[in-house]
Amino acid sequence: MTAPLDVPGKAEEAQPEAIAQAAGARDRGRSLGQIAWMRLRKDKIAMFGGGFVVFMALIAALAPVIVNLLGHPPDAWNQDMIDPALGTPVGGMGGISGEHLLGVEPVTGRDIFSRIVYGAQISMLIGFLATLVSVVIGTVMGIIAGYFGGWVDALISRLMDIFLAFPLLLFAMAMVGVLPDAAFGLSGNGLRIAILVFIIGFFNWPYIGRIIRGQTLSLREREFVEASRSLGAGNFYILRKELLPNLVAPILVYATLLIPTNILFEAALSFLGVGVEPPTPTWGGMLSEAVDYYDSAPNFMLAPGLAIFLTVLAFNLFGDGLRDALDPRTQS
């Protein structure tokens, strides 16, 4: 009796097809949002990043409550915690204790924990609002350029190139440096925050604009767009009802990845002294003040540095996982 012929590769070829069919049967009947959520939940790293982002957002929103329970007023000087001869925190590890969870600042004795918590408000506020400005402008310009094409596309594309070549950091430093005391009904740090949101958001829109333009160029040739045109739908209707809903996924993904960039930019401006004015706490401002005390009070530099690093890392991890969940073709 002859042994059955073993045809190598057939089982291996059939296995991915069977897996794909099983996955399709499992996903049948679910919405795209449910399918994306199922994929995202399986990515533990992305879920950790998303959880940390939510945690930091809650800290920023509940800063007064948290500081009232666990800290001290962020601008209060605790001179009893400072060595009068050296100007450094008394005790070990920069004055870390049950009353001061992350220690105190040299010279002033201000509570580092409270200032980190309140600094999260500034970083998250500017990061989110600047991203919102970039997303709105970038989506509008990108979808118009991609849909209409021709001279409209050429004009907007050249405008994107100009904005991308603009020395944003130098412009922001110059703009904030010559601000008046009051303008547009705002004054003080309220005016500075508004200007920072405008500068960061307005000059960063080409990044998301290019993504939306590329996606629109692909979508405008699809059958459902042609069907809408054949039924007499106008351009505005097609942009609003046909294209924009199909661009929600890339908008969400790249907005998530743009937020940490804006947080870093705000921290850089504060570090250079052209961000929010002291004594209002910001992570970048705390890093700038800590430079002179890195050897005597390393926790003063470590706390805001870790806050920036972990927040930016969490946003990037969550953004990568969200991209893979919404578009499985990007997975490696």
Short mmCIF file of C-alpha atoms in Angstrom, two decimals:
data_model
loop_
_atom_site.label_atom_id
_atom_site.label_comp_id
_atom_site.label_asym_id
_atom_site.label_seq_id
_atom_site.Cartn_x
_atom_site.Cartn_y
_atom_site.Cartn_z
CA MET A 1 0.00 0.00 0.00
CA THR A 2 1.44 3.30 -1.06
CA ALA A 3 1.76 6.10 1.46
CA PRO A 4 -0.24 9.23 0.63
CA LEU A 5 1.70 11.86 -1.19
CA ASP A 6 2.82 14.72 1.03
CA VAL A 7 2.45 17.97 -0.85
CA PRO A 8 4.51 20.54 1.03
CA GLY A 9 3.13 24.03 1.41
CA LYS A 10 -0.57 23.22 0.87
CA ALA A 11 -1.46 23.12 4.54
CA GLU A 12 0.56 26.25 5.21
CA GLU A 13 -1.19 28.08 2.36
CA ALA A 14 -4.63 27.03 3.52
CA GLN A 15 -4.03 28.03 7.11
CA PRO A 16 -3.95 31.84 6.62
CA GLU A 17 -7.07 31.61 4.44
CA ALA A 18 -8.88 29.63 7.12
CA ILE A 19 -7.82 32.14 9.75
CA ALA A 20 -9.01 35.04 7.60
CA GLN A 21 -12.37 33.34 7.01
CA ALA A 22 -12.76 32.65 10.73
CA ALA A 23 -11.91 36.28 11.53
CA GLY A 24 -14.42 37.49 8.94
CA ALA A 25 -17.13 35.25 10.41
CA ARG A 26 -16.33 36.52 13.89
CA ASP A 27 -16.50 40.18 12.84
CA ARG A 28 -19.67 39.77 10.78
CA GLY A 29 -22.55 41.76 12.25
CA ARG A 30 -20.32 44.17 14.18
CA SER A 31 -19.84 47.84 13.36
CA LEU A 32 -16.45 49.20 12.34
CA GLY A 33 -16.18 50.91 15.72
CA GLN A 34 -16.79 47.64 17.57
CA ILE A 35 -14.23 45.82 15.44
CA ALA A 36 -11.64 48.55 16.04
CA TRP A 37 -12.34 48.47 19.79
CA MET A 38 -11.84 44.69 19.86
CA ARG A 39 -8.49 45.05 18.11
CA LEU A 40 -7.44 47.90 20.39
CA ARG A 41 -8.30 45.93 23.54
CA LYS A 42 -5.95 43.16 22.45
CA ASP A 43 -3.04 45.62 22.27
CA LYS A 44 -1.97 45.77 25.92
CA ILE A 45 0.71 48.39 25.32
CA ALA A 46 -1.74 50.72 23.60
CA MET A 47 -4.30 50.19 26.36
CA PHE A 48 -1.66 51.04 28.95
CA GLY A 49 -0.84 54.23 27.03
CA GLY A 50 -4.50 55.14 26.75
CA GLY A 51 -5.05 54.49 30.45
CA PHE A 52 -2.13 56.73 31.37
CA VAL A 53 -3.47 59.48 29.08
CA VAL A 54 -6.86 59.29 30.84
CA PHE A 55 -5.06 59.30 34.19
CA MET A 56 -3.14 62.48 33.32
CA ALA A 57 -6.30 64.14 31.98
CA LEU A 58 -8.06 63.40 35.27
CA ILE A 59 -5.11 64.78 37.22
CA ALA A 60 -5.25 67.99 35.20
CA ALA A 61 -9.02 68.32 35.58
CA LEU A 62 -9.01 67.54 39.33
CA ALA A 63 -5.79 69.39 40.20
CA PRO A 64 -7.33 71.60 42.95
CA VAL A 65 -8.96 68.58 44.64
CA ILE A 66 -5.80 66.44 44.44
CA VAL A 67 -3.56 69.20 45.77
CA ASN A 68 -6.00 69.94 48.58
CA LEU A 69 -5.89 66.29 49.66
CA LEU A 70 -2.24 65.37 49.07
CA GLY A 71 -0.20 68.52 48.63
CA HIS A 72 0.25 72.18 49.46
CA PRO A 73 -0.67 75.34 47.52
CA PRO A 74 1.64 75.36 44.47
CA ASP A 75 2.89 78.92 45.08
CA ALA A 76 3.27 78.66 48.86
CA TRP A 77 6.84 79.04 50.17
CA ASN A 78 7.73 76.49 52.84
CA GLN A 79 10.83 78.09 54.34
CA ASP A 80 10.84 75.63 57.22
CA MET A 81 11.84 72.96 54.66
CA ILE A 82 14.89 74.93 53.44
CA ASP A 83 18.34 75.03 54.99
CA PRO A 84 18.93 78.79 55.57
CA ALA A 85 22.68 78.44 55.05
CA LEU A 86 22.67 76.41 51.83
CA GLY A 87 19.23 77.13 50.37
CA THR A 88 18.67 73.40 49.76
CA PRO A 89 15.86 71.21 51.09
CA VAL A 90 16.42 69.79 54.58
CA GLY A 91 16.45 66.05 54.99
CA GLY A 92 17.35 63.45 52.42
CA MET A 93 16.19 63.07 48.84
CA GLY A 94 15.27 66.69 48.28
CA GLY A 95 12.87 66.96 51.17
CA ILE A 96 10.67 63.99 50.20
CA SER A 97 8.34 63.11 53.07
CA GLY A 98 4.76 62.22 53.84
CA GLU A 99 3.79 65.89 53.59
CA HIS A 100 5.81 66.58 50.46
CA LEU A 101 5.47 63.51 48.23
CA LEU A 102 8.04 64.62 45.65
CA GLY A 103 10.06 66.96 47.86
CA VAL A 104 10.34 70.73 47.69
CA GLU A 105 12.11 73.21 45.45
CA PRO A 106 15.46 74.64 46.60
CA VAL A 107 15.40 78.24 47.91
CA THR A 108 11.60 78.68 47.73
CA GLY A 109 10.47 75.42 49.34
CA ARG A 110 7.46 75.16 47.02
CA ASP A 111 5.87 71.71 46.91
CA ILE A 112 7.03 69.87 43.75
CA PHE A 113 4.07 67.46 43.71
CA SER A 114 1.55 70.31 43.67
CA ARG A 115 3.41 72.13 40.91
CA ILE A 116 3.62 68.97 38.79
CA VAL A 117 -0.14 68.46 39.16
CA TYR A 118 -0.96 72.06 38.25
CA GLY A 119 1.63 71.98 35.46
CA ALA A 120 -0.36 69.14 33.88
CA GLN A 121 -3.24 71.59 33.41
CA ILE A 122 -1.15 73.94 31.26
CA SER A 123 0.49 71.18 29.21
CA MET A 124 -2.73 69.25 28.53
CA LEU A 125 -4.76 72.41 27.84
CA ILE A 126 -2.30 73.84 25.32
CA GLY A 127 -1.62 70.40 23.79
CA PHE A 128 -5.31 69.61 23.21
CA LEU A 129 -6.42 73.08 22.08
CA ALA A 130 -3.47 73.53 19.70
CA THR A 131 -4.17 70.10 18.23
CA LEU A 132 -7.83 71.04 17.77
CA VAL A 133 -6.81 74.15 15.82
CA SER A 134 -4.41 72.11 13.65
CA VAL A 135 -6.98 69.40 13.00
CA VAL A 136 -9.73 71.84 11.97
CA ILE A 137 -7.51 73.84 9.60
CA GLY A 138 -5.62 70.80 8.29
CA THR A 139 -8.80 68.82 7.62
CA VAL A 140 -10.50 71.66 5.77
CA MET A 141 -7.46 72.53 3.66
CA GLY A 142 -6.49 68.90 3.01
CA ILE A 143 -9.94 67.75 1.92
CA ILE A 144 -10.38 70.78 -0.36
CA ALA A 145 -6.95 70.28 -1.96
CA GLY A 146 -7.46 66.54 -2.46
CA TYR A 147 -11.00 66.76 -3.80
CA PHE A 148 -10.77 69.68 -6.20
CA GLY A 149 -7.19 69.12 -7.40
CA GLY A 150 -5.77 71.32 -10.15
CA TRP A 151 -4.70 74.83 -9.26
CA VAL A 152 -6.50 74.61 -5.90
CA ASP A 153 -4.39 71.60 -4.92
CA ALA A 154 -1.21 73.26 -6.21
CA LEU A 155 -1.90 76.47 -4.27
CA ILE A 156 -2.68 74.72 -0.98
CA SER A 157 0.27 72.34 -1.39
CA ARG A 158 2.68 75.26 -1.87
CA LEU A 159 1.12 76.93 1.17
CA MET A 160 1.82 73.78 3.18
CA ASP A 161 5.44 73.82 2.03
CA ILE A 162 5.80 77.45 3.18
CA PHE A 163 4.36 76.69 6.62
CA LEU A 164 6.55 73.58 7.01
CA ALA A 165 9.65 75.64 6.20
CA PHE A 166 8.71 78.38 8.67
CA PRO A 167 11.06 78.75 11.69
CA LEU A 168 8.28 78.15 14.19
CA LEU A 169 10.36 78.19 17.37
CA LEU A 170 12.01 81.51 16.55
CA PHE A 171 8.69 83.04 15.51
CA ALA A 172 7.01 81.87 18.72
CA MET A 173 9.82 83.32 20.84
CA ALA A 174 9.61 86.65 19.00
CA MET A 175 5.81 86.77 19.10
CA VAL A 176 5.48 85.97 22.79
CA GLY A 177 8.35 88.31 23.63
CA VAL A 178 6.56 91.38 22.24
CA LEU A 179 3.11 90.65 23.61
CA PRO A 180 1.26 93.62 25.15
CA ASP A 181 -0.15 93.38 28.65
CA ALA A 182 -3.69 93.00 27.30
CA ALA A 183 -5.24 92.22 23.90
CA PHE A 184 -8.44 90.65 22.52
CA GLY A 185 -10.08 91.01 25.92
CA LEU A 186 -7.39 88.83 27.54
CA SER A 187 -4.46 89.65 29.79
CA GLY A 188 -1.62 87.98 31.65
CA ASN A 189 -1.29 84.22 31.31
CA GLY A 190 -4.70 83.94 29.65
CA LEU A 191 -3.36 85.99 26.73
CA ARG A 192 -0.13 83.98 26.63
CA ILE A 193 -1.97 80.66 26.56
CA ALA A 194 -4.23 81.91 23.75
CA ILE A 195 -1.23 83.09 21.71
CA LEU A 196 0.64 79.81 22.29
CA VAL A 197 -2.41 77.79 21.21
CA PHE A 198 -2.75 79.91 18.08
CA ILE A 199 0.94 79.77 17.14
CA ILE A 200 1.38 76.04 17.74
CA GLY A 201 -1.94 75.07 16.19
CA PHE A 202 -1.88 77.43 13.21
CA PHE A 203 1.63 76.57 12.06
CA ASN A 204 1.33 72.79 12.57
CA TRP A 205 -1.77 72.19 10.43
CA PRO A 206 0.20 71.16 7.28
CA TYR A 207 1.26 67.89 8.95
CA ILE A 208 -2.29 66.61 9.20
CA GLY A 209 -3.29 68.53 6.05
CA ARG A 210 -0.95 66.42 3.94
CA ILE A 211 -2.35 63.19 5.39
CA ILE A 212 -5.95 64.24 4.72
CA ARG A 213 -5.07 65.40 1.20
CA GLY A 214 -3.53 62.02 0.37
CA GLN A 215 -6.51 60.13 1.78
CA THR A 216 -8.93 62.36 -0.13
CA LEU A 217 -7.08 61.81 -3.41
CA SER A 218 -7.70 58.08 -2.96
CA LEU A 219 -11.31 58.38 -1.79
CA ARG A 220 -12.53 60.75 -4.49
CA GLU A 221 -12.14 58.02 -7.13
CA ARG A 222 -14.15 55.44 -5.16
CA GLU A 223 -17.48 54.10 -6.39
CA PHE A 224 -19.64 55.70 -3.69
CA VAL A 225 -18.32 59.16 -4.61
CA GLU A 226 -18.97 58.54 -8.31
CA ALA A 227 -22.46 57.31 -7.44
CA SER A 228 -23.19 60.51 -5.52
CA ARG A 229 -22.00 62.60 -8.47
CA SER A 230 -24.16 60.64 -10.88
CA LEU A 231 -27.20 61.27 -8.69
CA GLY A 232 -26.57 65.01 -8.89
CA ALA A 233 -25.01 65.59 -5.46
CA GLY A 234 -23.10 68.85 -5.11
CA ASN A 235 -19.48 69.21 -4.06
CA PHE A 236 -20.35 70.39 -0.54
CA TYR A 237 -22.65 67.42 -0.01
CA ILE A 238 -19.98 64.97 -1.20
CA LEU A 239 -17.33 66.57 1.03
CA ARG A 240 -19.57 66.56 4.10
CA LYS A 241 -21.53 63.33 3.69
CA GLU A 242 -19.28 61.03 1.67
CA LEU A 243 -15.64 61.98 2.26
CA LEU A 244 -15.51 63.42 5.78
CA PRO A 245 -17.02 60.35 7.54
CA ASN A 246 -14.40 58.17 5.84
CA LEU A 247 -11.62 60.46 7.09
CA VAL A 248 -12.53 60.21 10.78
CA ALA A 249 -10.11 57.32 11.41
CA PRO A 250 -6.94 59.03 10.07
CA ILE A 251 -7.97 62.29 11.73
CA LEU A 252 -8.27 60.57 15.13
CA VAL A 253 -4.98 58.72 14.71
CA TYR A 254 -2.85 61.67 13.65
CA ALA A 255 -4.52 64.00 16.16
CA THR A 256 -3.49 61.56 18.89
CA LEU A 257 0.08 61.59 17.59
CA LEU A 258 0.11 65.39 17.25
CA ILE A 259 -0.87 66.10 20.87
CA PRO A 260 2.48 64.93 22.37
CA THR A 261 4.38 67.01 19.81
CA ASN A 262 2.47 70.10 20.93
CA ILE A 263 3.06 69.27 24.60
CA LEU A 264 6.80 69.04 23.90
CA PHE A 265 6.72 72.35 22.03
CA GLU A 266 4.98 74.10 24.91
CA ALA A 267 7.52 72.63 27.34
CA ALA A 268 10.37 73.87 25.14
CA LEU A 269 8.95 77.40 25.06
CA SER A 270 8.48 77.39 28.84
CA PHE A 271 12.02 76.07 29.28
CA LEU A 272 13.31 78.99 27.19
CA GLY A 273 11.32 81.45 29.28
CA VAL A 274 8.76 82.51 26.68
CA GLY A 275 5.88 80.31 27.78
CA VAL A 276 3.45 80.90 30.61
CA GLU A 277 4.79 83.45 33.08
CA PRO A 278 5.94 82.33 36.53
CA PRO A 279 4.93 81.65 39.25
CA THR A 280 2.30 79.66 37.32
CA PRO A 281 3.77 76.14 37.27
CA THR A 282 4.66 74.50 33.94
CA TRP A 283 6.76 71.39 33.37
CA GLY A 284 9.15 73.18 31.04
CA GLY A 285 9.52 76.10 33.43
CA MET A 286 10.29 73.74 36.30
CA LEU A 287 12.99 72.06 34.23
CA SER A 288 14.51 75.45 33.46
CA GLU A 289 14.61 76.38 37.15
CA ALA A 290 16.03 72.97 38.10
CA VAL A 291 19.12 73.27 35.89
CA ASP A 292 21.10 75.05 38.62
CA TYR A 293 20.22 72.46 41.27
CA TYR A 294 20.63 69.13 39.47
CA ASP A 295 23.45 68.07 41.79
CA SER A 296 21.96 69.18 45.13
CA ALA A 297 18.27 68.40 44.42
CA PRO A 298 18.03 65.95 41.49
CA ASN A 299 14.35 65.24 42.22
CA PHE A 300 13.58 68.85 41.25
CA MET A 301 14.70 68.04 37.68
CA LEU A 302 13.60 64.41 37.64
CA ALA A 303 9.93 65.03 38.48
CA PRO A 304 8.99 67.37 35.57
CA GLY A 305 11.28 65.46 33.20
CA LEU A 306 9.52 62.19 33.97
CA ALA A 307 6.11 63.86 33.69
CA ILE A 308 6.91 65.08 30.17
CA PHE A 309 8.54 61.79 29.13
CA LEU A 310 5.75 59.51 30.39
CA THR A 311 2.94 61.69 29.02
CA VAL A 312 4.49 61.94 25.56
CA LEU A 313 5.32 58.22 25.54
CA ALA A 314 1.76 57.30 26.56
CA PHE A 315 0.24 59.39 23.77
CA ASN A 316 2.59 57.84 21.21
CA LEU A 317 1.87 54.28 22.37
CA PHE A 318 -1.86 54.88 22.30
CA GLY A 319 -1.67 56.58 18.90
CA ASP A 320 0.27 53.68 17.38
CA GLY A 321 -2.22 51.17 18.78
CA LEU A 322 -5.17 53.22 17.56
CA ARG A 323 -3.67 53.36 14.08
CA ASP A 324 -3.25 49.58 14.00
CA ALA A 325 -6.79 49.04 15.29
CA LEU A 326 -8.41 51.34 12.73
CA ASP A 327 -6.26 50.15 9.82
CA PRO A 328 -4.92 46.59 10.30
CA ARG A 329 -2.92 46.90 7.05
CA THR A 330 -0.41 49.09 8.93
CA GLN A 331 0.48 46.27 11.32
CA SER A 332 3.92 44.75 10.85
#
